[in-house]
mmCIF file of C-alpha atoms in Angstrom:
data_model
loop_
_atom_site.group_PDB
_atom_site.id
_atom_site.type_symbol
_atom_site.label_atom_id
_atom_site.label_comp_id
_atom_site.label_asym_id
_atom_site.label_seq_id
_atom_site.Cartn_x
_atom_site.Cartn_y
_atom_site.Cartn_z
ATOM 1 C CA UNK U 1 -2.558 91.661 -24.513
ATOM 2 C CA UNK U 2 -5.715 92.075 -26.557
ATOM 3 C CA UNK U 3 -8.791 93.978 -25.404
ATOM 4 C CA UNK U 4 -10.202 92.792 -22.072
ATOM 5 C CA UNK U 5 -12.880 90.114 -22.470
ATOM 6 C CA UNK U 6 -16.490 90.632 -21.372
ATOM 7 C CA UNK U 7 -17.288 90.102 -17.708
ATOM 8 C CA UNK U 8 -19.675 87.172 -18.318
ATOM 9 C CA UNK U 9 -20.010 84.324 -20.765
ATOM 10 C CA UNK U 10 -21.668 80.963 -21.277
ATOM 11 C CA UNK U 11 -18.412 79.146 -22.086
ATOM 12 C CA UNK U 12 -14.859 80.149 -21.204
ATOM 13 C CA UNK U 13 -12.355 78.174 -23.301
ATOM 14 C CA UNK U 14 -8.819 78.124 -21.899
ATOM 15 C CA UNK U 15 -6.182 77.733 -24.612
ATOM 16 C CA UNK U 16 -6.307 79.034 -28.194
ATOM 17 C CA UNK U 17 -4.324 76.316 -29.942
ATOM 18 C CA UNK U 18 -6.043 74.072 -32.450
ATOM 19 C CA UNK U 19 -8.231 72.410 -29.791
ATOM 20 C CA UNK U 20 -9.586 75.637 -28.320
ATOM 21 C CA UNK U 21 -9.843 77.507 -31.618
ATOM 22 C CA UNK U 22 -11.751 74.716 -33.377
ATOM 23 C CA UNK U 23 -14.149 74.331 -30.456
ATOM 24 C CA UNK U 24 -14.746 78.086 -30.289
ATOM 25 C CA UNK U 25 -15.574 78.148 -34.005
ATOM 26 C CA UNK U 26 -18.030 75.260 -33.639
ATOM 27 C CA UNK U 27 -19.714 76.574 -30.493
ATOM 28 C CA UNK U 28 -19.811 80.367 -30.918
ATOM 29 C CA UNK U 29 -22.851 80.374 -33.233
ATOM 30 C CA UNK U 30 -24.869 78.785 -30.417
ATOM 31 C CA UNK U 31 -23.380 79.987 -27.119
ATOM 32 C CA UNK U 32 -21.553 83.062 -25.838
ATOM 33 C CA UNK U 33 -17.866 82.147 -25.959
ATOM 34 C CA UNK U 34 -14.682 83.708 -24.608
ATOM 35 C CA UNK U 35 -11.435 82.107 -25.786
ATOM 36 C CA UNK U 36 -8.390 83.025 -23.689
ATOM 37 C CA UNK U 37 -4.714 82.353 -24.385
ATOM 38 C CA UNK U 38 -1.860 82.881 -21.927
ATOM 39 C CA UNK U 39 0.669 83.609 -24.689
ATOM 40 C CA UNK U 40 0.707 86.708 -26.862
ATOM 41 C CA UNK U 41 -0.130 84.653 -29.952
ATOM 42 C CA UNK U 42 -2.473 81.660 -30.233
ATOM 43 C CA UNK U 43 -0.967 78.252 -30.960
ATOM 44 C CA UNK U 44 2.528 79.175 -29.793
ATOM 45 C CA UNK U 45 3.598 75.928 -28.131
ATOM 46 C CA UNK U 46 2.231 72.911 -30.020
ATOM 47 C CA UNK U 47 -0.034 73.942 -32.887
ATOM 48 C CA UNK U 48 2.436 76.413 -34.361
ATOM 49 C CA UNK U 49 5.297 73.880 -34.246
ATOM 50 C CA UNK U 50 3.509 70.902 -35.727
ATOM 51 C CA UNK U 51 4.829 69.114 -38.799
ATOM 52 C CA UNK U 52 1.315 67.838 -39.190
ATOM 53 C CA UNK U 53 -0.049 65.360 -41.648
ATOM 54 C CA UNK U 54 -3.347 63.582 -42.071
ATOM 55 C CA UNK U 55 -2.481 59.907 -41.748
ATOM 56 C CA UNK U 56 -5.425 57.687 -40.943
ATOM 57 C CA UNK U 57 -3.492 55.059 -38.996
ATOM 58 C CA UNK U 58 -1.399 57.536 -36.986
ATOM 59 C CA UNK U 59 -2.246 57.437 -33.298
ATOM 60 C CA UNK U 60 -3.553 53.890 -33.429
ATOM 61 C CA UNK U 61 -6.833 52.115 -34.007
ATOM 62 C CA UNK U 62 -8.731 53.894 -31.218
ATOM 63 C CA UNK U 63 -7.960 57.336 -32.689
ATOM 64 C CA UNK U 64 -8.619 56.296 -36.303
ATOM 65 C CA UNK U 65 -12.402 56.999 -36.221
ATOM 66 C CA UNK U 66 -11.741 60.647 -35.307
ATOM 67 C CA UNK U 67 -9.118 61.014 -38.046
ATOM 68 C CA UNK U 68 -11.284 59.399 -40.695
ATOM 69 C CA UNK U 69 -14.311 61.501 -39.772
ATOM 70 C CA UNK U 70 -12.261 64.717 -39.947
ATOM 71 C CA UNK U 71 -10.979 64.138 -43.472
ATOM 72 C CA UNK U 72 -13.788 65.770 -45.450
ATOM 73 C CA UNK U 73 -13.638 68.995 -43.426
ATOM 74 C CA UNK U 74 -9.887 69.203 -43.968
ATOM 75 C CA UNK U 75 -10.006 68.314 -47.657
ATOM 76 C CA UNK U 76 -13.229 70.065 -48.713
ATOM 77 C CA UNK U 77 -14.203 72.722 -46.157
ATOM 78 C CA UNK U 78 -17.377 74.737 -46.475
ATOM 79 C CA UNK U 79 -16.775 77.816 -48.684
ATOM 80 C CA UNK U 80 -17.616 80.202 -45.858
ATOM 81 C CA UNK U 81 -14.926 78.536 -43.717
ATOM 82 C CA UNK U 82 -12.163 78.472 -46.329
ATOM 83 C CA UNK U 83 -11.909 79.014 -50.061
ATOM 84 C CA UNK U 84 -9.529 76.072 -50.365
ATOM 85 C CA UNK U 85 -8.758 72.816 -48.610
ATOM 86 C CA UNK U 86 -5.983 72.333 -46.089
ATOM 87 C CA UNK U 87 -4.474 69.090 -47.443
ATOM 88 C CA UNK U 88 -1.659 68.492 -49.930
ATOM 89 C CA UNK U 89 -1.329 64.923 -51.252
ATOM 90 C CA UNK U 90 1.450 62.716 -50.018
ATOM 91 C CA UNK U 91 1.623 58.971 -49.336
ATOM 92 C CA UNK U 92 2.724 57.055 -46.242
ATOM 93 C CA UNK U 93 4.982 54.079 -45.740
ATOM 94 C CA UNK U 94 5.167 52.374 -42.353
ATOM 95 C CA UNK U 95 8.431 50.455 -42.566
ATOM 96 C CA UNK U 96 10.213 47.801 -40.607
ATOM 97 C CA UNK U 97 13.560 46.043 -40.496
ATOM 98 C CA UNK U 98 13.557 42.480 -41.822
ATOM 99 C CA UNK U 99 13.387 41.389 -38.153
ATOM 100 C CA UNK U 100 10.096 43.301 -37.716
ATOM 101 C CA UNK U 101 8.035 41.389 -40.273
ATOM 102 C CA UNK U 102 5.549 40.290 -37.607
ATOM 103 C CA UNK U 103 4.932 43.825 -36.421
ATOM 104 C CA UNK U 104 4.288 45.082 -39.968
ATOM 105 C CA UNK U 105 1.989 42.136 -40.655
ATOM 106 C CA UNK U 106 0.032 42.883 -37.473
ATOM 107 C CA UNK U 107 -0.231 46.597 -38.264
ATOM 108 C CA UNK U 108 -1.517 45.838 -41.768
ATOM 109 C CA UNK U 109 -4.088 43.299 -40.576
ATOM 110 C CA UNK U 110 -5.368 45.511 -37.765
ATOM 111 C CA UNK U 111 -6.148 48.455 -40.003
ATOM 112 C CA UNK U 112 -7.381 46.439 -42.971
ATOM 113 C CA UNK U 113 -9.945 44.973 -40.569
ATOM 114 C CA UNK U 114 -11.137 48.542 -39.877
ATOM 115 C CA UNK U 115 -11.547 49.252 -43.589
ATOM 116 C CA UNK U 116 -8.392 51.337 -43.999
ATOM 117 C CA UNK U 117 -6.716 50.955 -47.385
ATOM 118 C CA UNK U 118 -3.352 49.572 -46.312
ATOM 119 C CA UNK U 119 -1.250 47.536 -48.762
ATOM 120 C CA UNK U 120 1.460 45.161 -47.533
ATOM 121 C CA UNK U 121 4.720 45.653 -49.430
ATOM 122 C CA UNK U 122 8.091 43.944 -49.613
ATOM 123 C CA UNK U 123 11.706 44.847 -50.298
ATOM 124 C CA UNK U 124 11.372 45.703 -53.995
ATOM 125 C CA UNK U 125 8.436 48.050 -53.359
ATOM 126 C CA UNK U 126 10.251 49.764 -50.482
ATOM 127 C CA UNK U 127 13.344 50.317 -52.641
ATOM 128 C CA UNK U 128 11.199 51.808 -55.395
ATOM 129 C CA UNK U 129 9.586 54.320 -53.034
ATOM 130 C CA UNK U 130 12.629 55.270 -50.921
ATOM 131 C CA UNK U 131 15.719 55.863 -53.048
ATOM 132 C CA UNK U 132 18.874 54.719 -51.286
ATOM 133 C CA UNK U 133 17.084 52.612 -48.664
ATOM 134 C CA UNK U 134 19.268 49.934 -47.112
ATOM 135 C CA UNK U 135 18.374 46.355 -48.007
ATOM 136 C CA UNK U 136 17.559 45.250 -44.471
ATOM 137 C CA UNK U 137 14.572 47.672 -44.384
ATOM 138 C CA UNK U 138 12.433 45.299 -46.403
ATOM 139 C CA UNK U 139 8.992 45.341 -44.732
ATOM 140 C CA UNK U 140 6.332 48.006 -45.247
ATOM 141 C CA UNK U 141 2.652 48.922 -45.188
ATOM 142 C CA UNK U 142 1.673 51.524 -47.789
ATOM 143 C CA UNK U 143 -1.169 54.048 -47.563
ATOM 144 C CA UNK U 144 -2.013 56.178 -50.569
ATOM 145 C CA UNK U 145 -4.412 58.321 -48.522
ATOM 146 C CA UNK U 146 -1.952 60.499 -46.627
ATOM 147 C CA UNK U 147 -1.659 64.276 -46.844
ATOM 148 C CA UNK U 148 0.285 67.187 -45.392
ATOM 149 C CA UNK U 149 -1.857 69.659 -43.444
ATOM 150 C CA UNK U 150 -1.446 73.425 -43.761
ATOM 151 C CA UNK U 151 -1.606 73.929 -40.005
ATOM 152 C CA UNK U 152 -1.242 77.703 -40.072
ATOM 153 C CA UNK U 153 -4.092 78.154 -42.530
ATOM 154 C CA UNK U 154 -6.363 75.737 -40.631
ATOM 155 C CA UNK U 155 -5.718 77.358 -37.270
ATOM 156 C CA UNK U 156 -6.251 80.846 -38.711
ATOM 157 C CA UNK U 157 -9.510 79.742 -40.345
ATOM 158 C CA UNK U 158 -10.827 78.464 -37.016
ATOM 159 C CA UNK U 159 -9.908 81.702 -35.253
ATOM 160 C CA UNK U 160 -11.586 83.751 -38.001
ATOM 161 C CA UNK U 161 -14.717 81.627 -37.844
ATOM 162 C CA UNK U 162 -14.872 81.913 -34.051
ATOM 163 C CA UNK U 163 -14.578 85.718 -34.151
ATOM 164 C CA UNK U 164 -17.070 85.974 -37.013
ATOM 165 C CA UNK U 165 -19.596 84.031 -34.931
ATOM 166 C CA UNK U 166 -19.133 86.383 -31.987
ATOM 167 C CA UNK U 167 -16.474 84.703 -29.855
ATOM 168 C CA UNK U 168 -14.166 87.060 -27.995
ATOM 169 C CA UNK U 169 -10.508 86.008 -28.319
ATOM 170 C CA UNK U 170 -8.106 87.403 -25.703
ATOM 171 C CA UNK U 171 -4.360 86.720 -25.868
ATOM 172 C CA UNK U 172 -1.874 87.431 -23.083
ATOM 173 C CA UNK U 173 -4.680 86.433 -20.723
ATOM 174 C CA UNK U 174 -3.813 83.465 -18.485
ATOM 175 C CA UNK U 175 -6.324 81.772 -16.234
ATOM 176 C CA UNK U 176 -5.213 82.511 -12.688
ATOM 177 C CA UNK U 177 -7.918 80.872 -10.572
ATOM 178 C CA UNK U 178 -11.533 79.747 -10.651
ATOM 179 C CA UNK U 179 -14.105 78.936 -7.983
ATOM 180 C CA UNK U 180 -17.331 77.033 -8.456
ATOM 181 C CA UNK U 181 -20.121 79.331 -7.256
ATOM 182 C CA UNK U 182 -23.737 78.243 -7.574
ATOM 183 C CA UNK U 183 -24.463 77.302 -11.160
ATOM 184 C CA UNK U 184 -21.266 78.754 -12.599
ATOM 185 C CA UNK U 185 -17.691 79.848 -12.068
ATOM 186 C CA UNK U 186 -16.038 82.992 -10.736
ATOM 187 C CA UNK U 187 -12.814 83.194 -12.728
ATOM 188 C CA UNK U 188 -9.755 85.438 -12.548
ATOM 189 C CA UNK U 189 -8.044 85.851 -15.924
ATOM 190 C CA UNK U 190 -5.214 88.294 -16.536
ATOM 191 C CA UNK U 191 -6.242 90.368 -13.523
ATOM 192 C CA UNK U 192 -9.916 90.512 -14.546
ATOM 193 C CA UNK U 193 -12.973 88.784 -13.083
ATOM 194 C CA UNK U 194 -15.229 86.770 -15.398
ATOM 195 C CA UNK U 195 -18.421 84.899 -14.615
ATOM 196 C CA UNK U 196 -18.713 81.730 -16.734
ATOM 197 C CA UNK U 197 -21.329 79.002 -16.783
ATOM 198 C CA UNK U 198 -18.810 76.458 -18.123
ATOM 199 C CA UNK U 199 -15.021 76.230 -18.332
ATOM 200 C CA UNK U 200 -13.403 74.234 -21.146
ATOM 201 C CA UNK U 201 -9.851 73.108 -20.514
ATOM 202 C CA UNK U 202 -8.087 73.163 -23.893
ATOM 203 C CA UNK U 203 -4.732 74.141 -22.413
ATOM 204 C CA UNK U 204 -2.604 71.404 -23.970
ATOM 205 C CA UNK U 205 0.536 70.753 -21.926
ATOM 206 C CA UNK U 206 -0.885 72.957 -19.154
ATOM 207 C CA UNK U 207 -4.207 71.072 -18.933
ATOM 208 C CA UNK U 208 -3.622 69.485 -15.534
ATOM 209 C CA UNK U 209 -2.394 72.810 -14.126
ATOM 210 C CA UNK U 210 -5.545 74.540 -15.360
ATOM 211 C CA UNK U 211 -7.623 71.817 -13.714
ATOM 212 C CA UNK U 212 -5.788 72.325 -10.416
ATOM 213 C CA UNK U 213 -6.360 76.098 -10.631
ATOM 214 C CA UNK U 214 -10.073 75.333 -10.886
ATOM 215 C CA UNK U 215 -10.063 72.892 -7.968
ATOM 216 C CA UNK U 216 -10.586 69.921 -10.300
ATOM 217 C CA UNK U 217 -8.585 66.702 -10.002
ATOM 218 C CA UNK U 218 -6.081 66.199 -12.846
ATOM 219 C CA UNK U 219 -6.516 63.235 -15.192
ATOM 220 C CA UNK U 220 -2.788 62.799 -15.800
ATOM 221 C CA UNK U 221 -2.058 64.841 -18.933
ATOM 222 C CA UNK U 222 1.701 64.489 -19.505
ATOM 223 C CA UNK U 223 3.612 66.684 -21.962
ATOM 224 C CA UNK U 224 6.470 65.162 -23.950
ATOM 225 C CA UNK U 225 9.114 66.961 -25.988
ATOM 226 C CA UNK U 226 9.216 66.114 -29.703
ATOM 227 C CA UNK U 227 12.116 67.201 -31.946
ATOM 228 C CA UNK U 228 12.028 67.910 -35.695
ATOM 229 C CA UNK U 229 14.917 68.928 -37.942
ATOM 230 C CA UNK U 230 15.187 69.966 -41.572
ATOM 231 C CA UNK U 231 18.120 68.418 -43.424
ATOM 232 C CA UNK U 232 19.679 69.426 -46.714
ATOM 233 C CA UNK U 233 20.965 66.292 -48.389
ATOM 234 C CA UNK U 234 23.803 65.622 -50.786
ATOM 235 C CA UNK U 235 21.507 63.646 -53.095
ATOM 236 C CA UNK U 236 18.379 64.785 -54.991
ATOM 237 C CA UNK U 237 15.737 63.078 -52.851
ATOM 238 C CA UNK U 238 12.331 64.083 -54.291
ATOM 239 C CA UNK U 239 10.054 66.478 -52.437
ATOM 240 C CA UNK U 240 7.170 64.009 -52.864
ATOM 241 C CA UNK U 241 8.992 61.332 -50.858
ATOM 242 C CA UNK U 242 6.401 59.478 -48.742
ATOM 243 C CA UNK U 243 5.941 60.055 -45.069
ATOM 244 C CA UNK U 244 8.113 57.222 -43.758
ATOM 245 C CA UNK U 245 7.335 56.018 -40.228
ATOM 246 C CA UNK U 246 9.146 53.268 -38.353
ATOM 247 C CA UNK U 247 6.841 50.502 -37.158
ATOM 248 C CA UNK U 248 8.777 50.515 -33.875
ATOM 249 C CA UNK U 249 8.374 54.256 -33.310
ATOM 250 C CA UNK U 250 12.035 55.300 -33.606
ATOM 251 C CA UNK U 251 11.820 57.824 -36.456
ATOM 252 C CA UNK U 252 9.760 59.417 -39.158
ATOM 253 C CA UNK U 253 10.790 61.545 -42.111
ATOM 254 C CA UNK U 254 9.196 63.048 -45.197
ATOM 255 C CA UNK U 255 10.218 65.105 -48.206
ATOM 256 C CA UNK U 256 10.133 68.851 -47.692
ATOM 257 C CA UNK U 257 11.531 70.161 -50.984
ATOM 258 C CA UNK U 258 13.941 68.817 -53.582
ATOM 259 C CA UNK U 259 16.926 67.425 -51.662
ATOM 260 C CA UNK U 260 15.480 68.295 -48.232
ATOM 261 C CA UNK U 261 13.633 66.253 -45.631
ATOM 262 C CA UNK U 262 11.949 66.805 -42.297
ATOM 263 C CA UNK U 263 13.133 64.240 -39.781
ATOM 264 C CA UNK U 264 12.198 63.350 -36.203
ATOM 265 C CA UNK U 265 13.662 60.728 -33.879
ATOM 266 C CA UNK U 266 10.079 60.262 -32.665
ATOM 267 C CA UNK U 267 11.352 61.276 -29.246
ATOM 268 C CA UNK U 268 9.007 61.458 -26.283
ATOM 269 C CA UNK U 269 10.853 63.004 -23.358
ATOM 270 C CA UNK U 270 8.562 63.603 -20.390
ATOM 271 C CA UNK U 271 8.861 67.244 -19.324
ATOM 272 C CA UNK U 272 7.012 69.878 -17.353
ATOM 273 C CA UNK U 273 5.074 72.337 -19.537
ATOM 274 C CA UNK U 274 7.457 74.985 -20.841
ATOM 275 C CA UNK U 275 8.716 76.668 -24.012
ATOM 276 C CA UNK U 276 10.400 73.630 -25.554
ATOM 277 C CA UNK U 277 13.697 73.794 -27.424
ATOM 278 C CA UNK U 278 15.571 71.019 -29.258
ATOM 279 C CA UNK U 279 18.355 69.173 -27.459
ATOM 280 C CA UNK U 280 21.533 68.444 -29.405
ATOM 281 C CA UNK U 281 21.461 64.799 -28.345
ATOM 282 C CA UNK U 282 18.020 64.369 -29.938
ATOM 283 C CA UNK U 283 19.241 65.973 -33.169
ATOM 284 C CA UNK U 284 22.214 63.593 -33.200
ATOM 285 C CA UNK U 285 19.998 60.566 -32.484
ATOM 286 C CA UNK U 286 17.660 61.540 -35.329
ATOM 287 C CA UNK U 287 20.514 61.738 -37.831
ATOM 288 C CA UNK U 288 22.043 58.475 -36.615
ATOM 289 C CA UNK U 289 18.740 56.641 -36.994
ATOM 290 C CA UNK U 290 18.162 58.056 -40.465
ATOM 291 C CA UNK U 291 21.580 56.888 -41.602
ATOM 292 C CA UNK U 292 20.799 53.334 -40.535
ATOM 293 C CA UNK U 293 17.854 53.415 -42.966
ATOM 294 C CA UNK U 294 19.203 55.235 -46.041
ATOM 295 C CA UNK U 295 22.610 55.987 -47.544
ATOM 296 C CA UNK U 296 21.969 59.712 -48.066
ATOM 297 C CA UNK U 297 24.899 62.048 -47.357
ATOM 298 C CA UNK U 298 23.848 64.995 -45.171
ATOM 299 C CA UNK U 299 24.999 68.418 -46.308
ATOM 300 C CA UNK U 300 23.568 70.522 -43.471
ATOM 301 C CA UNK U 301 21.109 70.771 -40.608
ATOM 302 C CA UNK U 302 19.153 73.805 -41.794
ATOM 303 C CA UNK U 303 16.528 74.080 -39.057
ATOM 304 C CA UNK U 304 15.683 72.420 -35.762
ATOM 305 C CA UNK U 305 12.823 72.920 -33.358
ATOM 306 C CA UNK U 306 10.838 71.175 -30.644
ATOM 307 C CA UNK U 307 7.285 71.216 -29.416
ATOM 308 C CA UNK U 308 5.172 69.586 -26.728
ATOM 309 C CA UNK U 309 2.817 66.682 -27.367
ATOM 310 C CA UNK U 310 0.524 65.947 -24.446
ATOM 311 C CA UNK U 311 -1.072 62.588 -23.722
ATOM 312 C CA UNK U 312 -3.654 61.218 -21.328
ATOM 313 C CA UNK U 313 -2.551 58.039 -19.515
ATOM 314 C CA UNK U 314 -4.109 55.783 -22.167
ATOM 315 C CA UNK U 315 -2.764 57.931 -25.036
ATOM 316 C CA UNK U 316 -6.123 58.806 -26.599
ATOM 317 C CA UNK U 317 -7.801 62.232 -26.479
ATOM 318 C CA UNK U 318 -10.075 63.164 -23.601
ATOM 319 C CA UNK U 319 -13.049 65.430 -24.207
ATOM 320 C CA UNK U 320 -16.306 65.972 -22.350
ATOM 321 C CA UNK U 321 -17.469 66.901 -18.857
ATOM 322 C CA UNK U 322 -15.259 66.055 -15.901
ATOM 323 C CA UNK U 323 -16.350 62.913 -14.101
ATOM 324 C CA UNK U 324 -16.865 64.778 -10.803
ATOM 325 C CA UNK U 325 -17.442 68.395 -11.892
ATOM 326 C CA UNK U 326 -19.904 68.632 -14.823
ATOM 327 C CA UNK U 327 -19.274 72.373 -15.238
ATOM 328 C CA UNK U 328 -15.631 71.690 -16.100
ATOM 329 C CA UNK U 329 -15.081 70.353 -19.616
ATOM 330 C CA UNK U 330 -11.955 68.574 -20.827
ATOM 331 C CA UNK U 331 -10.569 68.983 -24.341
ATOM 332 C CA UNK U 332 -7.009 67.777 -23.986
ATOM 333 C CA UNK U 333 -4.550 64.933 -24.446
ATOM 334 C CA UNK U 334 -4.581 64.993 -28.250
ATOM 335 C CA UNK U 335 -0.908 63.981 -28.442
ATOM 336 C CA UNK U 336 0.337 64.142 -32.016
ATOM 337 C CA UNK U 337 -3.112 63.833 -33.619
ATOM 338 C CA UNK U 338 -4.721 67.070 -32.489
ATOM 339 C CA UNK U 339 -4.562 68.734 -35.895
ATOM 340 C CA UNK U 340 -5.933 65.829 -37.914
ATOM 341 C CA UNK U 341 -8.757 65.134 -35.434
ATOM 342 C CA UNK U 342 -9.747 68.745 -34.661
ATOM 343 C CA UNK U 343 -12.853 68.865 -36.884
ATOM 344 C CA UNK U 344 -14.361 65.752 -35.305
ATOM 345 C CA UNK U 345 -13.495 66.571 -31.705
ATOM 346 C CA UNK U 346 -14.793 70.150 -32.028
ATOM 347 C CA UNK U 347 -18.091 69.050 -33.560
ATOM 348 C CA UNK U 348 -18.678 66.211 -31.097
ATOM 349 C CA UNK U 349 -17.790 68.291 -28.040
ATOM 350 C CA UNK U 350 -19.720 71.376 -29.138
ATOM 351 C CA UNK U 351 -22.822 69.179 -29.459
ATOM 352 C CA UNK U 352 -22.422 68.284 -25.786
ATOM 353 C CA UNK U 353 -22.293 71.995 -24.932
ATOM 354 C CA UNK U 354 -25.325 73.294 -26.812
ATOM 355 C CA UNK U 355 -24.594 73.126 -30.545
ATOM 356 C CA UNK U 356 -26.641 70.855 -32.823
ATOM 357 C CA UNK U 357 -25.374 67.283 -33.188
ATOM 358 C CA UNK U 358 -23.131 66.782 -36.215
ATOM 359 C CA UNK U 359 -24.200 64.659 -39.153
ATOM 360 C CA UNK U 360 -22.261 62.621 -41.669
ATOM 361 C CA UNK U 361 -19.097 60.761 -40.750
ATOM 362 C CA UNK U 362 -18.495 62.855 -37.632
ATOM 363 C CA UNK U 363 -21.983 62.198 -36.327
ATOM 364 C CA UNK U 364 -21.364 58.464 -36.660
ATOM 365 C CA UNK U 365 -18.422 58.557 -34.214
ATOM 366 C CA UNK U 366 -19.211 57.415 -30.671
ATOM 367 C CA UNK U 367 -17.671 59.955 -28.256
ATOM 368 C CA UNK U 368 -18.025 57.650 -25.238
ATOM 369 C CA UNK U 369 -14.483 56.164 -25.379
ATOM 370 C CA UNK U 370 -13.027 59.673 -25.094
ATOM 371 C CA UNK U 371 -14.950 60.747 -21.967
ATOM 372 C CA UNK U 372 -13.036 61.563 -18.790
ATOM 373 C CA UNK U 373 -15.171 59.034 -16.896
ATOM 374 C CA UNK U 374 -12.827 56.319 -18.198
ATOM 375 C CA UNK U 375 -10.296 57.477 -15.583
ATOM 376 C CA UNK U 376 -12.657 56.914 -12.652
#
């Protein structure tokens, strides 16, 4: 456990993953902030296990404005935030079986209408971009603007910026209970009492449990287990292989290094919040699905891990004041897009809590669709 936090604060942020850390960094220059984390290290459950990428269409059309608006911060951060960007170029290919031509056509049209640079491709193009692809995987939508995200560096930069601006970060400090008293909250955290004007719930898979501990009605944040494995192949698949995502949501894979790929069966197994571990059946399903797409021999499973992705009922992030308790602020339900949308969500939410409104592309995003009032 780190040093005990102060006994009073303007904003108590619960959860020091990417959601809480980015918000603390955006808000600490303007408000007193305490950021608490139940685990001994920040980002242990989801952020630290993410095989994250910036992919503008990932998460769907309703999430796309947040992803697009976050790009500049990720690619070209302010020098005082980071000396280098957090993105490494890749490309993305959303592919379908020959029987899924309609789905790929619809995906392409939907995002082209939003101004996303998506190019419809056929069998010859797919074969050129994925060596060894089986002929029946003939439909694809290509995006040149896709990048890997250095999640560890981004998360660390947010934590540094938060501390530099005066935020107190306390690990090994779970929220135990909170009572609304007058114009603030009396909170018990790690055996200590804290007085907070506002509580921000950035607790990821534990978000509904944190709400219940504060006497606030849950909004239905459900964690799901997601599995990722690293395979060593018996063929020299290039490291720059595109991010390949199935239009039907049954797999994704991308090059990791020469002859190695990261692969997921795109599993979403509803679970209670816990320290997730990969199940052998999910590893087997991932490999089976990959081998229906490509003819690559598999030399070894080198690594396997699992993390929790948490969704609101409508599968888009929820951030802003609770619909019944304005002193309780939601910042949860980011699902698999929390890393690539963190700059936008942090800036938009911090503006609701006392920071100046953001400009540029982030300032142009309407936060209304992400408010908790939609669950009323």
